[in-house]
């Protein structure tokens, strides 16, 4: 018999972070009716419930001890020895020391095969403790029914059974409905991080993998994991630039400039090398720390710069100092030339930092003497040991025939470049000076070389008129002697001279009386002049230079008679000759201008020129205004004999004598006349008008012009302007001002009209003219239709149309008045002809023209007034 005891302990409440869920609690079930071995017991539990009891804590033990009834064989529980270890069969977990609840001295494994465990429920000793027993023993069974089901807890949570309750425990890394989160991770400097996980980046169970850029090493963990605690399992790694070994720069002769963009001597650091002055870099100029931590290039070395080795130039010696090495930077050399040689270029050379010498290699040239100039009248010959005219050359001199020298015969070029002796000069061989030049003769010599020396030659000549006796030339020969001696000269004679009349003769005779070179002078007496040459010379041909001269009296120019005058003279020798005196006299009406006498001088010229006779001068005249002057001038402008006549322009009249003459004493016969404008009759303004005049010359005379006008109500008869003509007449009759006329009024009565109105008019200037005023009235039974008063205006119209008379309070349509008017123009014309007298009067009476025949109406009258 199986007794199933169902114990419901309590309804559990599971608390999640977000809420509470009511679930059924787990339950314990036991079987005390049938005792079963351990395997059967477990089978029973598994068949009817979940499994054998698995003790989890002391509370549970105490609880079981309390609720289970006592049984002599006690109860199996779900622990068994497997492979020598006590193991919970439900979970297959080993029993831990802490969880063990063994009775005293248990497990003792009495006998063998005590591999199963019982619990002493309600035992006196060791109650609720455990004991190991053989599994084949039969005992009571205690089972449990799990309250946890698959749906008890959500994903990532474990359902934990408790007594009468269960708990949902989140799996590690989970927290209620969320994930545990770690601090987000960012890319490290110069690196990359890649994070992922089943539950999302940076969440529990995610991991991050780090990687560094080229040239950087990762320092720290390559991968980190997000722990259930929300922390990363390791610190964040960093990327560190790869390091290169520092370059040792001590004694290698260069300087280095490095840049370290990342850190000292690390990836991307670079260095530049430079050698000292005069040194050359061997190797790379730059190096760079690459991503592997090595410098791309080794540090270079510096070697001294060398110049091309020098060889001593020809004829010299070379001495060098080499502080840094043979023919290297700072080496200096000196070139010294051998004796007799001269340096061209620089003697001192230094090797410069670029590897070149400071100057080109000099050369030693042989010392030169000036080249010898050719010797005049001589020659030389040289022997040269090195070069022409240079150190070691020797030359010998020689003069041409007829020449000698007084120096050394030879010279040589010294090491200083000078000749040991100067070149000699070859002088021509000298003759003695010529001692005897001929008297009255001359010597002319040619000295091609020097005075009186070899090749000089002389020619002898006698003066003109002298004759040579002997040889005429001589020559200096190469022995220094003249070939001939000098000759002698003799003179010729002319004919003797006779003294001319009225003169004196004086002669000079250097070579004898009247012979060659005699010179005679002829001088005339006062008042006489020489004709011919004054000096006569005896020429070399025996003739006189000119014929014998004569003395003649001095004459002046003959004086001719003068216009309007006469000349008189007194003579000393002859007429108009030296000593003659003359004077001038003028006719009446003429006067002398200047001196009146003169005389003939010894030069044959008149002392003064005789003046002329000039006509007497009158005052000069000009054209009068508005006139002109016409003159005749027989002896000059406005002078004795001039006649002038004045005439006036048109419109002007002459006043005075028109003709004038200039008299003998320089006075005019009359005063000059003048021209006055022609006068017109005087004018005055017309009656009832005005006048405005302009007078260009004088009042109301030629070219005066007047503008005329009338007062209001008057009209001008004629043109408004009037001019004074050249003949002294006005251009028209003087116009007058006539009054303006209105149409005369008279009344007519047509048969079917009423009586005409009565009228009384006043006429201040004339009938029905400017200023006339008419009054109208009607008979008792009638009254006026229209105005009672009409006035004649300045423009010749009435102020209104005339009125008519109509029957009082009766229609006047049946009756009609006709007013007739005669043309105002024709009546005005008649009035003028009548000379301001009102001739034609037409009385207007009540009855006079009551009936007019039809023809007269049509011919002269209008049927109705046309008033404007
Ligand atoms: C069930 O367990 C939870 C959490 O362990 C607790 O808060 C609750 O009170 C328990 N319920 C009972 C009925 O003991
Ligand atoms: C290293 O140098 C190179 C070339 O100059 C440049 O392109 C690169 O960005 C540098 N790297 C770093 C990390 O500075
Ligand atoms: C006359 O004429 C002159 C010049 O034309 C003018 O200045 C002046 O006013 C005039 N006088 C009259 C009264 O019209
Ligand atoms: C016309 O008028 C004048 C002046 O007013 C008056 O003397 C005269 O008597 C009048 N004549 C008639 C016929 O009324
Ligand atoms: C006066 O005359 C006008 C026309 O001239 C006419 O129209 C008017 O009727 C007349 N008046 C009377 C009272 O007759
Ligand atoms: C609790 C959980 O899901 N853990 C997983 C974490 O990630 C590894 C693989 O990376 C899995 O094997 C675990 O099961």
PDB file of C-alpha atoms in Angstrom, residues 529-736:
ATOM      1  CA  UNK A 529      97.106 165.875-107.039  1.00  0.00           C
ATOM      2  CA  UNK A 530      99.501 163.193-108.340  1.00  0.00           C
ATOM      3  CA  UNK A 531      98.490 161.310-111.412  1.00  0.00           C
ATOM      4  CA  UNK A 532     100.546 158.073-111.581  1.00  0.00           C
ATOM      5  CA  UNK A 533     102.640 156.191-108.952  1.00  0.00           C
ATOM      6  CA  UNK A 534     104.236 158.279-106.230  1.00  0.00           C
ATOM      7  CA  UNK A 535     107.213 155.810-105.866  1.00  0.00           C
ATOM      8  CA  UNK A 536     109.537 154.656-108.713  1.00  0.00           C
ATOM      9  CA  UNK A 537     111.965 151.679-108.244  1.00  0.00           C
ATOM     10  CA  UNK A 538     114.890 150.609-110.449  1.00  0.00           C
ATOM     11  CA  UNK A 539     114.138 146.983-111.274  1.00  0.00           C
ATOM     12  CA  UNK A 540     116.559 144.062-111.723  1.00  0.00           C
ATOM     13  CA  UNK A 541     115.956 144.182-115.489  1.00  0.00           C
ATOM     14  CA  UNK A 542     117.226 147.805-115.675  1.00  0.00           C
ATOM     15  CA  UNK A 543     113.706 149.435-116.078  1.00  0.00           C
ATOM     16  CA  UNK A 544     111.787 151.790-113.696  1.00  0.00           C
ATOM     17  CA  UNK A 545     108.783 150.206-112.012  1.00  0.00           C
ATOM     18  CA  UNK A 546     106.364 152.886-113.475  1.00  0.00           C
ATOM     19  CA  UNK A 547     106.331 155.822-115.917  1.00  0.00           C
ATOM     20  CA  UNK A 548     107.200 159.265-114.464  1.00  0.00           C
ATOM     21  CA  UNK A 549     103.964 160.791-112.817  1.00  0.00           C
ATOM     22  CA  UNK A 550     102.399 164.352-113.281  1.00  0.00           C
ATOM     23  CA  UNK A 551     100.727 166.858-110.768  1.00  0.00           C
ATOM     24  CA  UNK A 552      97.144 168.147-111.678  1.00  0.00           C
ATOM     25  CA  UNK A 553      94.809 170.710-109.925  1.00  0.00           C
ATOM     26  CA  UNK A 554      92.192 169.169-107.441  1.00  0.00           C
ATOM     27  CA  UNK A 555      88.496 169.397-108.701  1.00  0.00           C
ATOM     28  CA  UNK A 556      85.120 169.092-106.983  1.00  0.00           C
ATOM     29  CA  UNK A 557      81.868 167.897-108.659  1.00  0.00           C
ATOM     30  CA  UNK A 558      80.156 170.646-110.718  1.00  0.00           C
ATOM     31  CA  UNK A 559      77.101 172.077-108.828  1.00  0.00           C
ATOM     32  CA  UNK A 560      73.785 172.058-110.743  1.00  0.00           C
ATOM     33  CA  UNK A 561      70.950 174.578-110.231  1.00  0.00           C
ATOM     34  CA  UNK A 562      68.285 173.641-107.592  1.00  0.00           C
ATOM     35  CA  UNK A 563      64.415 173.499-107.964  1.00  0.00           C
ATOM     36  CA  UNK A 564      62.853 176.782-106.982  1.00  0.00           C
ATOM     37  CA  UNK A 565      66.398 178.204-106.266  1.00  0.00           C
ATOM     38  CA  UNK A 566      69.768 179.328-107.838  1.00  0.00           C
ATOM     39  CA  UNK A 567      73.579 178.738-107.091  1.00  0.00           C
ATOM     40  CA  UNK A 568      76.386 181.437-107.099  1.00  0.00           C
ATOM     41  CA  UNK A 569      80.206 180.724-106.737  1.00  0.00           C
ATOM     42  CA  UNK A 570      83.623 182.463-106.120  1.00  0.00           C
ATOM     43  CA  UNK A 571      86.755 180.496-107.447  1.00  0.00           C
ATOM     44  CA  UNK A 572      90.437 180.457-106.180  1.00  0.00           C
ATOM     45  CA  UNK A 573      92.182 178.315-108.854  1.00  0.00           C
ATOM     46  CA  UNK A 574      89.577 177.132-111.381  1.00  0.00           C
ATOM     47  CA  UNK A 575      85.709 176.723-111.520  1.00  0.00           C
ATOM     48  CA  UNK A 576      84.455 174.083-108.961  1.00  0.00           C
ATOM     49  CA  UNK A 577      88.144 173.282-107.925  1.00  0.00           C
ATOM     50  CA  UNK A 578      90.218 173.468-104.743  1.00  0.00           C
ATOM     51  CA  UNK A 579      89.315 176.762-102.914  1.00  0.00           C
ATOM     52  CA  UNK A 580      86.000 177.543-104.873  1.00  0.00           C
ATOM     53  CA  UNK A 581      83.086 178.812-102.556  1.00  0.00           C
ATOM     54  CA  UNK A 582      79.323 178.513-103.534  1.00  0.00           C
ATOM     55  CA  UNK A 583      75.902 179.543-101.992  1.00  0.00           C
ATOM     56  CA  UNK A 584      72.107 178.984-102.665  1.00  0.00           C
ATOM     57  CA  UNK A 585      69.038 181.364-102.900  1.00  0.00           C
ATOM     58  CA  UNK A 586      65.264 180.189-102.940  1.00  0.00           C
ATOM     59  CA  UNK A 587      62.183 181.584-104.901  1.00  0.00           C
ATOM     60  CA  UNK A 588      59.119 183.236-103.175  1.00  0.00           C
ATOM     61  CA  UNK A 589      56.820 180.630-101.412  1.00  0.00           C
ATOM     62  CA  UNK A 590      59.877 178.373-100.713  1.00  0.00           C
ATOM     63  CA  UNK A 591      62.315 178.326 -97.827  1.00  0.00           C
ATOM     64  CA  UNK A 592      65.859 176.975 -97.354  1.00  0.00           C
ATOM     65  CA  UNK A 593      66.154 173.815 -95.270  1.00  0.00           C
ATOM     66  CA  UNK A 594      69.715 173.721 -93.744  1.00  0.00           C
ATOM     67  CA  UNK A 595      73.013 175.479 -94.726  1.00  0.00           C
ATOM     68  CA  UNK A 596      73.086 177.910 -97.600  1.00  0.00           C
ATOM     69  CA  UNK A 597      76.884 177.846 -98.488  1.00  0.00           C
ATOM     70  CA  UNK A 598      79.818 175.322 -99.060  1.00  0.00           C
ATOM     71  CA  UNK A 599      83.439 175.177-100.421  1.00  0.00           C
ATOM     72  CA  UNK A 600      85.699 172.620-102.321  1.00  0.00           C
ATOM     73  CA  UNK A 601      88.237 170.914 -99.955  1.00  0.00           C
ATOM     74  CA  UNK A 602      91.743 169.484-100.710  1.00  0.00           C
ATOM     75  CA  UNK A 603      90.137 166.036-100.920  1.00  0.00           C
ATOM     76  CA  UNK A 604      88.129 167.221-103.979  1.00  0.00           C
ATOM     77  CA  UNK A 605      84.845 167.047-101.971  1.00  0.00           C
ATOM     78  CA  UNK A 606      82.350 169.829-101.134  1.00  0.00           C
ATOM     79  CA  UNK A 607      82.596 170.609 -97.424  1.00  0.00           C
ATOM     80  CA  UNK A 608      78.771 170.447 -97.043  1.00  0.00           C
ATOM     81  CA  UNK A 609      75.997 169.393 -99.343  1.00  0.00           C
ATOM     82  CA  UNK A 610      73.812 172.341-100.421  1.00  0.00           C
ATOM     83  CA  UNK A 611      70.233 172.102 -99.033  1.00  0.00           C
ATOM     84  CA  UNK A 612      66.956 172.192-101.076  1.00  0.00           C
ATOM     85  CA  UNK A 613      64.144 174.794-101.361  1.00  0.00           C
ATOM     86  CA  UNK A 614      60.938 173.547 -99.682  1.00  0.00           C
ATOM     87  CA  UNK A 615      57.374 174.871-100.210  1.00  0.00           C
ATOM     88  CA  UNK A 616      55.739 176.730 -97.232  1.00  0.00           C
ATOM     89  CA  UNK A 617      53.517 174.357 -95.120  1.00  0.00           C
ATOM     90  CA  UNK A 618      49.837 175.021 -94.183  1.00  0.00           C
ATOM     91  CA  UNK A 619      47.951 173.148 -91.364  1.00  0.00           C
ATOM     92  CA  UNK A 620      46.618 169.773 -92.574  1.00  0.00           C
ATOM     93  CA  UNK A 621      42.868 169.359 -93.090  1.00  0.00           C
ATOM     94  CA  UNK A 622      40.492 166.421 -92.529  1.00  0.00           C
ATOM     95  CA  UNK A 623      37.048 165.389 -93.847  1.00  0.00           C
ATOM     96  CA  UNK A 624      34.275 167.297 -92.070  1.00  0.00           C
ATOM     97  CA  UNK A 625      31.534 165.106 -90.465  1.00  0.00           C
ATOM     98  CA  UNK A 626      28.902 164.127 -93.053  1.00  0.00           C
ATOM     99  CA  UNK A 627      31.121 165.523 -95.795  1.00  0.00           C
ATOM    100  CA  UNK A 628      34.320 164.895 -97.796  1.00  0.00           C
ATOM    101  CA  UNK A 629      37.446 166.869 -98.757  1.00  0.00           C
ATOM    102  CA  UNK A 630      39.100 166.776-102.258  1.00  0.00           C
ATOM    103  CA  UNK A 631      42.526 168.417-102.642  1.00  0.00           C
ATOM    104  CA  UNK A 632      45.289 168.966-105.274  1.00  0.00           C
ATOM    105  CA  UNK A 633      48.877 169.147-103.866  1.00  0.00           C
ATOM    106  CA  UNK A 634      51.303 170.568-106.527  1.00  0.00           C
ATOM    107  CA  UNK A 635      54.279 170.987-104.095  1.00  0.00           C
ATOM    108  CA  UNK A 636      53.437 168.461-101.299  1.00  0.00           C
ATOM    109  CA  UNK A 637      50.705 167.671 -98.736  1.00  0.00           C
ATOM    110  CA  UNK A 638      48.851 170.847 -97.617  1.00  0.00           C
ATOM    111  CA  UNK A 639      51.679 173.172 -98.674  1.00  0.00           C
ATOM    112  CA  UNK A 640      52.066 176.319-100.813  1.00  0.00           C
ATOM    113  CA  UNK A 641      49.738 175.926-103.848  1.00  0.00           C
ATOM    114  CA  UNK A 642      47.434 173.230-102.388  1.00  0.00           C
ATOM    115  CA  UNK A 643      43.678 173.752-103.247  1.00  0.00           C
ATOM    116  CA  UNK A 644      40.917 171.895-101.324  1.00  0.00           C
ATOM    117  CA  UNK A 645      37.144 171.652-101.847  1.00  0.00           C
ATOM    118  CA  UNK A 646      34.494 170.342 -99.399  1.00  0.00           C
ATOM    119  CA  UNK A 647      31.203 168.615-100.405  1.00  0.00           C
ATOM    120  CA  UNK A 648      28.396 167.357 -98.074  1.00  0.00           C
ATOM    121  CA  UNK A 649      26.562 163.985 -98.037  1.00  0.00           C
ATOM    122  CA  UNK A 650      22.914 163.701 -99.173  1.00  0.00           C
ATOM    123  CA  UNK A 651      20.608 165.146 -96.500  1.00  0.00           C
ATOM    124  CA  UNK A 652      23.262 167.636 -95.301  1.00  0.00           C
ATOM    125  CA  UNK A 653      23.841 171.288 -96.312  1.00  0.00           C
ATOM    126  CA  UNK A 654      27.205 173.067 -96.539  1.00  0.00           C
ATOM    127  CA  UNK A 655      27.803 176.123 -94.350  1.00  0.00           C
ATOM    128  CA  UNK A 656      30.803 178.347 -95.249  1.00  0.00           C
ATOM    129  CA  UNK A 657      33.124 178.691 -98.339  1.00  0.00           C
ATOM    130  CA  UNK A 658      33.612 175.372-100.119  1.00  0.00           C
ATOM    131  CA  UNK A 659      37.017 176.177-101.736  1.00  0.00           C
ATOM    132  CA  UNK A 660      40.347 176.973 -99.876  1.00  0.00           C
ATOM    133  CA  UNK A 661      43.975 177.601-100.994  1.00  0.00           C
ATOM    134  CA  UNK A 662      47.364 177.446 -99.143  1.00  0.00           C
ATOM    135  CA  UNK A 663      49.104 180.846 -99.565  1.00  0.00           C
ATOM    136  CA  UNK A 664      52.820 181.865 -99.902  1.00  0.00           C
ATOM    137  CA  UNK A 665      53.225 182.468 -96.140  1.00  0.00           C
ATOM    138  CA  UNK A 666      51.639 179.073 -95.144  1.00  0.00           C
ATOM    139  CA  UNK A 667      48.051 180.286 -94.349  1.00  0.00           C
ATOM    140  CA  UNK A 668      44.659 179.084 -95.754  1.00  0.00           C
ATOM    141  CA  UNK A 669      42.467 181.585 -97.622  1.00  0.00           C
ATOM    142  CA  UNK A 670      39.405 180.734 -95.419  1.00  0.00           C
ATOM    143  CA  UNK A 671      38.257 178.733 -92.361  1.00  0.00           C
ATOM    144  CA  UNK A 672      37.019 175.205 -93.262  1.00  0.00           C
ATOM    145  CA  UNK A 673      33.220 174.855 -93.904  1.00  0.00           C
ATOM    146  CA  UNK A 674      30.892 172.294 -92.167  1.00  0.00           C
ATOM    147  CA  UNK A 675      27.803 170.086 -93.054  1.00  0.00           C
ATOM    148  CA  UNK A 676      24.464 170.332 -91.196  1.00  0.00           C
ATOM    149  CA  UNK A 677      21.425 168.029 -91.540  1.00  0.00           C
ATOM    150  CA  UNK A 678      18.530 169.211 -93.795  1.00  0.00           C
ATOM    151  CA  UNK A 679      15.595 170.479 -91.638  1.00  0.00           C
ATOM    152  CA  UNK A 680      11.922 169.459 -91.936  1.00  0.00           C
ATOM    153  CA  UNK A 681       8.929 171.590 -90.707  1.00  0.00           C
ATOM    154  CA  UNK A 682       8.293 171.345 -86.930  1.00  0.00           C
ATOM    155  CA  UNK A 683       5.581 168.872 -85.878  1.00  0.00           C
ATOM    156  CA  UNK A 684       3.221 168.666 -82.887  1.00  0.00           C
ATOM    157  CA  UNK A 685       1.010 165.815 -81.569  1.00  0.00           C
ATOM    158  CA  UNK A 686      -2.473 165.501 -83.193  1.00  0.00           C
ATOM    159  CA  UNK A 687      -5.631 166.352 -81.225  1.00  0.00           C
ATOM    160  CA  UNK A 688      -6.823 163.407 -79.104  1.00  0.00           C
ATOM    161  CA  UNK A 689      -3.437 161.710 -79.834  1.00  0.00           C
ATOM    162  CA  UNK A 690       0.248 161.614 -78.965  1.00  0.00           C
ATOM    163  CA  UNK A 691       3.612 161.707 -80.764  1.00  0.00           C
ATOM    164  CA  UNK A 692       7.022 160.155 -79.913  1.00  0.00           C
ATOM    165  CA  UNK A 693      10.040 161.327 -81.976  1.00  0.00           C
ATOM    166  CA  UNK A 694      13.721 160.375 -82.271  1.00  0.00           C
ATOM    167  CA  UNK A 695      16.299 162.889 -83.714  1.00  0.00           C
ATOM    168  CA  UNK A 696      19.630 161.275 -84.715  1.00  0.00           C
ATOM    169  CA  UNK A 697      21.118 164.594 -85.978  1.00  0.00           C
ATOM    170  CA  UNK A 698      19.122 167.544 -84.739  1.00  0.00           C
ATOM    171  CA  UNK A 699      15.481 168.412 -83.901  1.00  0.00           C
ATOM    172  CA  UNK A 700      13.068 167.608 -86.786  1.00  0.00           C
ATOM    173  CA  UNK A 701      15.836 167.265 -89.341  1.00  0.00           C
ATOM    174  CA  UNK A 702      17.083 164.592 -91.810  1.00  0.00           C
ATOM    175  CA  UNK A 703      16.421 161.050 -90.450  1.00  0.00           C
ATOM    176  CA  UNK A 704      14.243 162.288 -87.535  1.00  0.00           C
ATOM    177  CA  UNK A 705      11.380 159.779 -87.087  1.00  0.00           C
ATOM    178  CA  UNK A 706       8.087 160.188 -85.203  1.00  0.00           C
ATOM    179  CA  UNK A 707       5.590 157.528 -83.986  1.00  0.00           C
ATOM    180  CA  UNK A 708       1.990 158.700 -83.721  1.00  0.00           C
ATOM    181  CA  UNK A 709      -0.999 157.274 -81.834  1.00  0.00           C
ATOM    182  CA  UNK A 710      -4.548 158.145 -80.680  1.00  0.00           C
ATOM    183  CA  UNK A 711      -6.369 158.088 -77.353  1.00  0.00           C
ATOM    184  CA  UNK A 712      -8.978 155.417 -76.590  1.00  0.00           C
ATOM    185  CA  UNK A 713     -12.057 155.809 -78.792  1.00  0.00           C
ATOM    186  CA  UNK A 714     -10.129 157.473 -81.622  1.00  0.00           C
ATOM    187  CA  UNK A 715      -8.540 156.033 -84.727  1.00  0.00           C
ATOM    188  CA  UNK A 716      -5.517 157.317 -86.681  1.00  0.00           C
ATOM    189  CA  UNK A 717      -6.160 158.386 -90.284  1.00  0.00           C
ATOM    190  CA  UNK A 718      -2.989 157.324 -92.085  1.00  0.00           C
ATOM    191  CA  UNK A 719       0.272 155.468 -91.182  1.00  0.00           C
ATOM    192  CA  UNK A 720       1.475 155.666 -87.563  1.00  0.00           C
ATOM    193  CA  UNK A 721       5.070 156.573 -88.365  1.00  0.00           C
ATOM    194  CA  UNK A 722       6.526 159.510 -90.288  1.00  0.00           C
ATOM    195  CA  UNK A 723      10.158 160.300 -91.340  1.00  0.00           C
ATOM    196  CA  UNK A 724      12.129 163.405 -92.367  1.00  0.00           C
ATOM    197  CA  UNK A 725      13.681 162.828 -95.870  1.00  0.00           C
ATOM    198  CA  UNK A 726      17.000 164.099 -97.338  1.00  0.00           C
ATOM    199  CA  UNK A 727      15.109 166.760 -99.243  1.00  0.00           C
ATOM    200  CA  UNK A 728      13.651 168.234 -95.977  1.00  0.00           C
ATOM    201  CA  UNK A 729      10.099 166.859 -96.432  1.00  0.00           C
ATOM    202  CA  UNK A 730       8.065 164.556 -94.197  1.00  0.00           C
ATOM    203  CA  UNK A 731       7.294 161.123 -95.652  1.00  0.00           C
ATOM    204  CA  UNK A 732       3.519 161.817 -95.458  1.00  0.00           C
ATOM    205  CA  UNK A 733       0.913 164.365 -94.436  1.00  0.00           C
ATOM    206  CA  UNK A 734       0.482 164.633 -90.681  1.00  0.00           C
ATOM    207  CA  UNK A 735      -2.325 162.147 -89.796  1.00  0.00           C
ATOM    208  CA  UNK A 736      -5.166 163.034 -87.374  1.00  0.00           C
TER     209      UNK A 736
END
